[in-house]
Amino acid sequence: MDKKKKNMAVIEIDGKKIEVKEGENLLQFLLKNKFPIPHLCYHSDYEPAEACRLCLVEVDGRIKTSCGVKIKDGMKIITNSEKIKKLKIINLRLIAQSKLRKQNREKFNFDKIIEFDMSKCIDCSLCIRSCPVSAIAFDGYGVDQKVAPTKNPCIDCGQCLAHCPASAIDTDQNEFQWIVENIKTKKIKIAQVAPSIRSSLGEMFGYSHEKMTGEKVVAALKALGFNYVFDTSFGADVTTFEEAKELIKRLKSKERLPMFTSCCSAWINYLKFYQPELLPLLTSVLPPEIIAGNLIKHYFSKKIGVLPKDIYVVSIMPCTAKKSEVRRKELIVDGIYPVDDVLTTVELGNLLKQQKIDFVNLKEINFDNPLGEATGAGVIFGVTGGVMTAALRTAYYLLSGKKPSDLYFQKEITSLEGVKIFNLKLLGKNLRIAIIDGLKNFYQIKDKLSEFDYIEVMACPGGCIAGGGQPKPVNDLIRQKRRQVLLRIDEQKTIKTSHDNPFLKEVYNQFLTDEKTVHKYCHLKH
Amino acid sequence: MTKEEIIEKIKSSGLCGRGGAGYPTGKKWEEIYKKNPKEIYICVNGSEGEPGTKKDGFILEHYLKELIEGIKTTYYLFPQTKKIYLYLRKDYFEKYKEKVELLKDNLPLEVFREPGGYLCGENTVLVNSIEGKRFEPRRKPPYLSEVGLFEKPTIVNNVETFYRIYQIVNGIYENKRFYTIGGTAKNPGVFDLPVEMTIKKVLEATKNPINEDQFVQLGGGASGIFYTFDEISSQSANFGTGVILVYNKTTSLTEIFKEKLEFLIKENCGKCTPCREGLYFLYKLVKNNKLLDPSLEKQITDVIENLVVSSFCGLGSGAGTAFKSLWTKRKKIWQ
């Protein structure tokens, strides 16, 4: 063999010599190379727990959990000895048998949004490791150990749900049944679809991650009986336009800086429960889904000659926290909630399966108008960094009167990084920016907020494409693929700046004609 | 004496940790001494959670001054020590806290009340419990000597180890250890005897001779190994926490399993499958009186072996070793 490359290790797996990067996680390497290693408590998003003891291998003659081993040069690994096989089966059997002991355990519930069935729990601790606010933790020891809520309020981000390997955590099923019933009985039903659904719903029906299925989602919702299906991205264009204006205003007056983005509902929940003193830093602009809801109920209703109260609006969201957002009393306009109910991607997928709707063979249908056409900027809201990119494109235009170059700032957001800090020259001014991917990373900049002008926080790593309502599994590779779908749409769209959306102009000409109206429907009342 | 001389003395004494794992103390300390980290912590482990063991309590009662002197020597070796925790189980804490406060002089020492039970005696659990975290073992590496309490290099040693350090430095160490004799022994207690003795010799020297109708568990009530009467004359007693528990054959296999399991299913941390579920599996069998059901023999053997080889930490594999020794010798003991 040639001289070893730097940072590379030569190891032996089941008698075969393999060259591999030194320090790589052994389990991850084995899985990548199609070794059938069972595992329940490991997830590449988190530090290994080494708890389930299923991913056992022999490393230099010693039995170890491969998830806890970092690859070193010269390691001899055996994955398939009789002894290893036997131990794995024993542990798997023990986990299965533990269900008997747990069968009478109760369910508990977070805000009637997230439901935890303790009888299904296998003590893997992934939910605990995924929770950015430690709202759940182990309680008790040994045979009495349970996963239980802590004193910390849940922010409904749903990362626990997205990482539970035992389906012990799900969205609240009573709530789900209630929505299903409403869809059956309500007369005028309108759905709006978040941007990131189009990169993920198809996964539940065998489509690859890269496959774009936006028009199929519309067709599926129509098959469920929705009269109109709109694009939440249109709301995102309005949000962008308003947020860019507010940013410029606040930068000029130097008031309430840094400005926080507000489209992530789990982020807002976090601020409400944990750092209420920072709430005034949020942009006053409402999230896209809420603006879209307002426009459906108070603008579109007039077009079809219906009273706002007679319209039932369901949002299809990649997010569990959106379920809490739509209940916020301060969002009521003229006695009416902007959105009535929220279905997550997974809930919609399950409903389609229940109703035996043949998703794969549905004929694609375009979104309805006028709230169905979005720009590239509106679509990239689904990935971390998207909101900010969109707002900066429009801010650039508003300040200079010039069109920003095609994919203005898009390259800044295409990497998956926990904390992105950079300075942007915006017409001679230096804009200090932070993009936080995953709420846990906010803690890194929590104490130096004054160093920034504009901060975007997305509670779920990757953004909405990997939200708590999205199909499982999720990991960095899948995040990257779903992300590419949205970024590709942005690249392909002729119009990439929200303020250039022709339907947006129409709405501003016909409905949002003065400041007062804009504030009523697009801003939070303070 | 220079620091180097002290470390050399500890090394040449052959002293091994007295908490159960038996790692050479000199080697462990020398590594940290050579690396010379900026800040370290020292934890004196007086959790003494291993059922049957009473030697740490014995030292606190009779040799508290000497123990503190041993700790002072360690502090002299490591003046960069940010804090020393004398970690005591609850009853020891109540009894000795004030006495320690009077003796500690200017040592940066805090007497720390153990917040949990058996688990907390494991070194990484101990460290977690001081930090206020959940009582569960940490992944290794990193070892505590690299990343320990509050992420600083940390020395954790048993109370007896520090007492022996005092003896070594003062030239009065006679290569002895404390044995706790218990169970159905006639003359139970704590005895200071040479390290290298057979179980039989220890029992005889302490006026606890046993007969063919008896057998022992060596090293701890939860993780000690069982030996038959025939084995004790050749088996060294230098193991674990140095406890020897005597059993009579009139006690059944099921009764012993039951006693151990009732303790362990509550006292394990709950983290790993072999321990949490394996112990519960055995407990259920014992409760339903099925331990001796021949159709289950293979399954029981497997679950015990799994506990030995695939547990996360030493407490699990220790418990496994204990069960395994009794399980494999059951026919010999009870015919």
PDB file of N, CA and C in Angstrom, chain A residues 112-113 171-186 189-191 221 224 226 312-317 319 322-323 326-327 339-344 347-348 351 354-355:
ATOM      1  N   LYS A 112     -51.495  20.475  24.149  1.00  0.00           N
ATOM      2  CA  LYS A 112     -52.402  19.811  23.202  1.00  0.00           C
ATOM      3  C   LYS A 112     -51.842  19.846  21.787  1.00  0.00           C
ATOM      4  N   ILE A 113     -50.539  19.857  21.681  1.00  0.00           N
ATOM      5  CA  ILE A 113     -49.904  19.877  20.364  1.00  0.00           C
ATOM      6  C   ILE A 113     -49.034  18.638  20.197  1.00  0.00           C
ATOM      7  N   THR A 171     -47.947  14.181  17.092  1.00  0.00           N
ATOM      8  CA  THR A 171     -48.817  15.330  17.306  1.00  0.00           C
ATOM      9  C   THR A 171     -50.083  14.829  18.001  1.00  0.00           C
ATOM     10  N   ASP A 172     -50.779  15.732  18.670  1.00  0.00           N
ATOM     11  CA  ASP A 172     -51.961  15.365  19.447  1.00  0.00           C
ATOM     12  C   ASP A 172     -53.047  14.788  18.529  1.00  0.00           C
ATOM     13  N   GLN A 173     -53.430  13.566  18.822  1.00  0.00           N
ATOM     14  CA  GLN A 173     -54.349  12.876  17.911  1.00  0.00           C
ATOM     15  C   GLN A 173     -55.803  13.344  18.026  1.00  0.00           C
ATOM     16  N   ASN A 174     -56.196  13.828  19.190  1.00  0.00           N
ATOM     17  CA  ASN A 174     -57.557  14.377  19.316  1.00  0.00           C
ATOM     18  C   ASN A 174     -57.713  15.610  18.447  1.00  0.00           C
ATOM     19  N   GLU A 175     -56.684  16.444  18.538  1.00  0.00           N
ATOM     20  CA  GLU A 175     -56.645  17.658  17.738  1.00  0.00           C
ATOM     21  C   GLU A 175     -56.714  17.302  16.248  1.00  0.00           C
ATOM     22  N   PHE A 176     -55.964  16.280  15.869  1.00  0.00           N
ATOM     23  CA  PHE A 176     -55.920  15.844  14.474  1.00  0.00           C
ATOM     24  C   PHE A 176     -57.308  15.392  14.014  1.00  0.00           C
ATOM     25  N   GLN A 177     -57.959  14.590  14.844  1.00  0.00           N
ATOM     26  CA  GLN A 177     -59.296  14.096  14.484  1.00  0.00           C
ATOM     27  C   GLN A 177     -60.290  15.243  14.336  1.00  0.00           C
ATOM     28  N   TRP A 178     -60.132  16.218  15.198  1.00  0.00           N
ATOM     29  CA  TRP A 178     -60.997  17.398  15.166  1.00  0.00           C
ATOM     30  C   TRP A 178     -60.833  18.134  13.832  1.00  0.00           C
ATOM     31  N   ILE A 179     -59.589  18.250  13.367  1.00  0.00           N
ATOM     32  CA  ILE A 179     -59.342  18.933  12.095  1.00  0.00           C
ATOM     33  C   ILE A 179     -59.928  18.113  10.936  1.00  0.00           C
ATOM     34  N   VAL A 180     -59.724  16.801  11.007  1.00  0.00           N
ATOM     35  CA  VAL A 180     -60.255  15.927   9.957  1.00  0.00           C
ATOM     36  C   VAL A 180     -61.783  16.083   9.859  1.00  0.00           C
ATOM     37  N   GLU A 181     -62.409  16.143  11.035  1.00  0.00           N
ATOM     38  CA  GLU A 181     -63.863  16.315  11.085  1.00  0.00           C
ATOM     39  C   GLU A 181     -64.275  17.648  10.453  1.00  0.00           C
ATOM     40  N   ASN A 182     -63.528  18.696  10.807  1.00  0.00           N
ATOM     41  CA  ASN A 182     -63.814  20.022  10.252  1.00  0.00           C
ATOM     42  C   ASN A 182     -63.696  20.041   8.735  1.00  0.00           C
ATOM     43  N   ILE A 183     -62.678  19.367   8.230  1.00  0.00           N
ATOM     44  CA  ILE A 183     -62.473  19.349   6.776  1.00  0.00           C
ATOM     45  C   ILE A 183     -63.682  18.691   6.100  1.00  0.00           C
ATOM     46  N   LYS A 184     -64.242  17.696   6.780  1.00  0.00           N
ATOM     47  CA  LYS A 184     -65.417  17.011   6.226  1.00  0.00           C
ATOM     48  C   LYS A 184     -66.651  17.911   6.231  1.00  0.00           C
ATOM     49  N   THR A 185     -66.802  18.689   7.307  1.00  0.00           N
ATOM     50  CA  THR A 185     -68.083  19.361   7.494  1.00  0.00           C
ATOM     51  C   THR A 185     -68.130  20.832   7.075  1.00  0.00           C
ATOM     52  N   LYS A 186     -67.013  21.515   7.121  1.00  0.00           N
ATOM     53  CA  LYS A 186     -67.042  22.959   6.812  1.00  0.00           C
ATOM     54  C   LYS A 186     -67.344  23.164   5.330  1.00  0.00           C
ATOM     55  N   LYS A 189     -63.640  25.743   2.376  1.00  0.00           N
ATOM     56  CA  LYS A 189     -62.370  25.329   2.970  1.00  0.00           C
ATOM     57  C   LYS A 189     -61.221  25.831   2.109  1.00  0.00           C
ATOM     58  N   ILE A 190     -60.302  26.517   2.752  1.00  0.00           N
ATOM     59  CA  ILE A 190     -59.148  27.020   2.017  1.00  0.00           C
ATOM     60  C   ILE A 190     -57.880  26.553   2.721  1.00  0.00           C
ATOM     61  N   ALA A 191     -56.967  26.017   1.925  1.00  0.00           N
ATOM     62  CA  ALA A 191     -55.692  25.589   2.504  1.00  0.00           C
ATOM     63  C   ALA A 191     -54.590  26.519   2.028  1.00  0.00           C
ATOM     64  N   LEU A 221     -54.741  18.298  -1.856  1.00  0.00           N
ATOM     65  CA  LEU A 221     -55.633  19.074  -0.993  1.00  0.00           C
ATOM     66  C   LEU A 221     -56.989  19.277  -1.658  1.00  0.00           C
ATOM     67  N   LEU A 224     -58.954  16.306  -1.183  1.00  0.00           N
ATOM     68  CA  LEU A 224     -59.522  16.224   0.167  1.00  0.00           C
ATOM     69  C   LEU A 224     -60.747  17.119   0.326  1.00  0.00           C
ATOM     70  N   PHE A 226     -60.705  20.676  -0.413  1.00  0.00           N
ATOM     71  CA  PHE A 226     -60.446  22.114  -0.262  1.00  0.00           C
ATOM     72  C   PHE A 226     -60.856  22.844  -1.536  1.00  0.00           C
ATOM     73  N   TYR A 312     -63.066  28.464   6.384  1.00  0.00           N
ATOM     74  CA  TYR A 312     -62.245  27.619   7.266  1.00  0.00           C
ATOM     75  C   TYR A 312     -60.855  27.513   6.638  1.00  0.00           C
ATOM     76  N   VAL A 313     -59.876  28.121   7.315  1.00  0.00           N
ATOM     77  CA  VAL A 313     -58.511  28.117   6.766  1.00  0.00           C
ATOM     78  C   VAL A 313     -57.638  27.116   7.514  1.00  0.00           C
ATOM     79  N   VAL A 314     -57.050  26.223   6.747  1.00  0.00           N
ATOM     80  CA  VAL A 314     -56.094  25.267   7.320  1.00  0.00           C
ATOM     81  C   VAL A 314     -54.730  25.516   6.690  1.00  0.00           C
ATOM     82  N   SER A 315     -53.738  25.631   7.542  1.00  0.00           N
ATOM     83  CA  SER A 315     -52.378  25.772   7.030  1.00  0.00           C
ATOM     84  C   SER A 315     -51.695  24.419   7.041  1.00  0.00           C
ATOM     85  N   ILE A 316     -50.991  24.117   5.969  1.00  0.00           N
ATOM     86  CA  ILE A 316     -50.190  22.890   5.931  1.00  0.00           C
ATOM     87  C   ILE A 316     -48.752  23.324   6.208  1.00  0.00           C
ATOM     88  N   MET A 317     -48.262  22.919   7.362  1.00  0.00           N
ATOM     89  CA  MET A 317     -47.006  23.465   7.854  1.00  0.00           C
ATOM     90  C   MET A 317     -46.010  22.356   8.190  1.00  0.00           C
ATOM     91  N   CYS A 319     -44.327  22.313  10.662  1.00  0.00           N
ATOM     92  CA  CYS A 319     -43.989  22.821  11.983  1.00  0.00           C
ATOM     93  C   CYS A 319     -45.084  22.471  12.976  1.00  0.00           C
ATOM     94  N   LYS A 322     -46.391  26.061  14.821  1.00  0.00           N
ATOM     95  CA  LYS A 322     -47.406  26.877  14.150  1.00  0.00           C
ATOM     96  C   LYS A 322     -48.792  26.603  14.736  1.00  0.00           C
ATOM     97  N   LYS A 323     -48.956  25.401  15.276  1.00  0.00           N
ATOM     98  CA  LYS A 323     -50.239  25.074  15.902  1.00  0.00           C
ATOM     99  C   LYS A 323     -50.498  25.963  17.115  1.00  0.00           C
ATOM    100  N   VAL A 326     -51.264  29.894  15.797  1.00  0.00           N
ATOM    101  CA  VAL A 326     -52.572  30.312  15.295  1.00  0.00           C
ATOM    102  C   VAL A 326     -53.601  30.522  16.414  1.00  0.00           C
ATOM    103  N   ARG A 327     -53.262  30.059  17.630  1.00  0.00           N
ATOM    104  CA  ARG A 327     -54.193  30.271  18.748  1.00  0.00           C
ATOM    105  C   ARG A 327     -53.937  31.577  19.476  1.00  0.00           C
ATOM    106  N   VAL A 339     -55.988  32.115  10.938  1.00  0.00           N
ATOM    107  CA  VAL A 339     -55.928  30.712  10.511  1.00  0.00           C
ATOM    108  C   VAL A 339     -56.686  29.901  11.550  1.00  0.00           C
ATOM    109  N   ASP A 340     -57.468  28.924  11.087  1.00  0.00           N
ATOM    110  CA  ASP A 340     -58.259  28.152  12.038  1.00  0.00           C
ATOM    111  C   ASP A 340     -57.504  26.954  12.586  1.00  0.00           C
ATOM    112  N   ASP A 341     -56.859  26.214  11.707  1.00  0.00           N
ATOM    113  CA  ASP A 341     -56.143  25.021  12.175  1.00  0.00           C
ATOM    114  C   ASP A 341     -54.882  24.798  11.355  1.00  0.00           C
ATOM    115  N   VAL A 342     -53.998  23.992  11.938  1.00  0.00           N
ATOM    116  CA  VAL A 342     -52.738  23.673  11.261  1.00  0.00           C
ATOM    117  C   VAL A 342     -52.575  22.165  11.190  1.00  0.00           C
ATOM    118  N   LEU A 343     -52.266  21.694   9.998  1.00  0.00           N
ATOM    119  CA  LEU A 343     -51.886  20.284   9.846  1.00  0.00           C
ATOM    120  C   LEU A 343     -50.398  20.248   9.531  1.00  0.00           C
ATOM    121  N   THR A 344     -49.678  19.330  10.158  1.00  0.00           N
ATOM    122  CA  THR A 344     -48.265  19.202   9.800  1.00  0.00           C
ATOM    123  C   THR A 344     -48.147  18.378   8.521  1.00  0.00           C
ATOM    124  N   GLU A 347     -49.036  14.884   9.261  1.00  0.00           N
ATOM    125  CA  GLU A 347     -50.483  14.700   9.444  1.00  0.00           C
ATOM    126  C   GLU A 347     -51.209  14.693   8.100  1.00  0.00           C
ATOM    127  N   LEU A 348     -50.794  15.599   7.212  1.00  0.00           N
ATOM    128  CA  LEU A 348     -51.431  15.628   5.895  1.00  0.00           C
ATOM    129  C   LEU A 348     -51.163  14.311   5.167  1.00  0.00           C
ATOM    130  N   LEU A 351     -53.300  11.660   6.573  1.00  0.00           N
ATOM    131  CA  LEU A 351     -54.696  11.849   6.188  1.00  0.00           C
ATOM    132  C   LEU A 351     -54.924  11.384   4.745  1.00  0.00           C
ATOM    133  N   GLN A 354     -55.012   7.688   4.834  1.00  0.00           N
ATOM    134  CA  GLN A 354     -56.288   7.240   5.421  1.00  0.00           C
ATOM    135  C   GLN A 354     -57.424   7.328   4.414  1.00  0.00           C
ATOM    136  N   GLN A 355     -57.430   8.428   3.655  1.00  0.00           N
ATOM    137  CA  GLN A 355     -58.516   8.660   2.703  1.00  0.00           C
ATOM    138  C   GLN A 355     -58.256   7.955   1.369  1.00  0.00           C
TER     139      GLN A 355
END
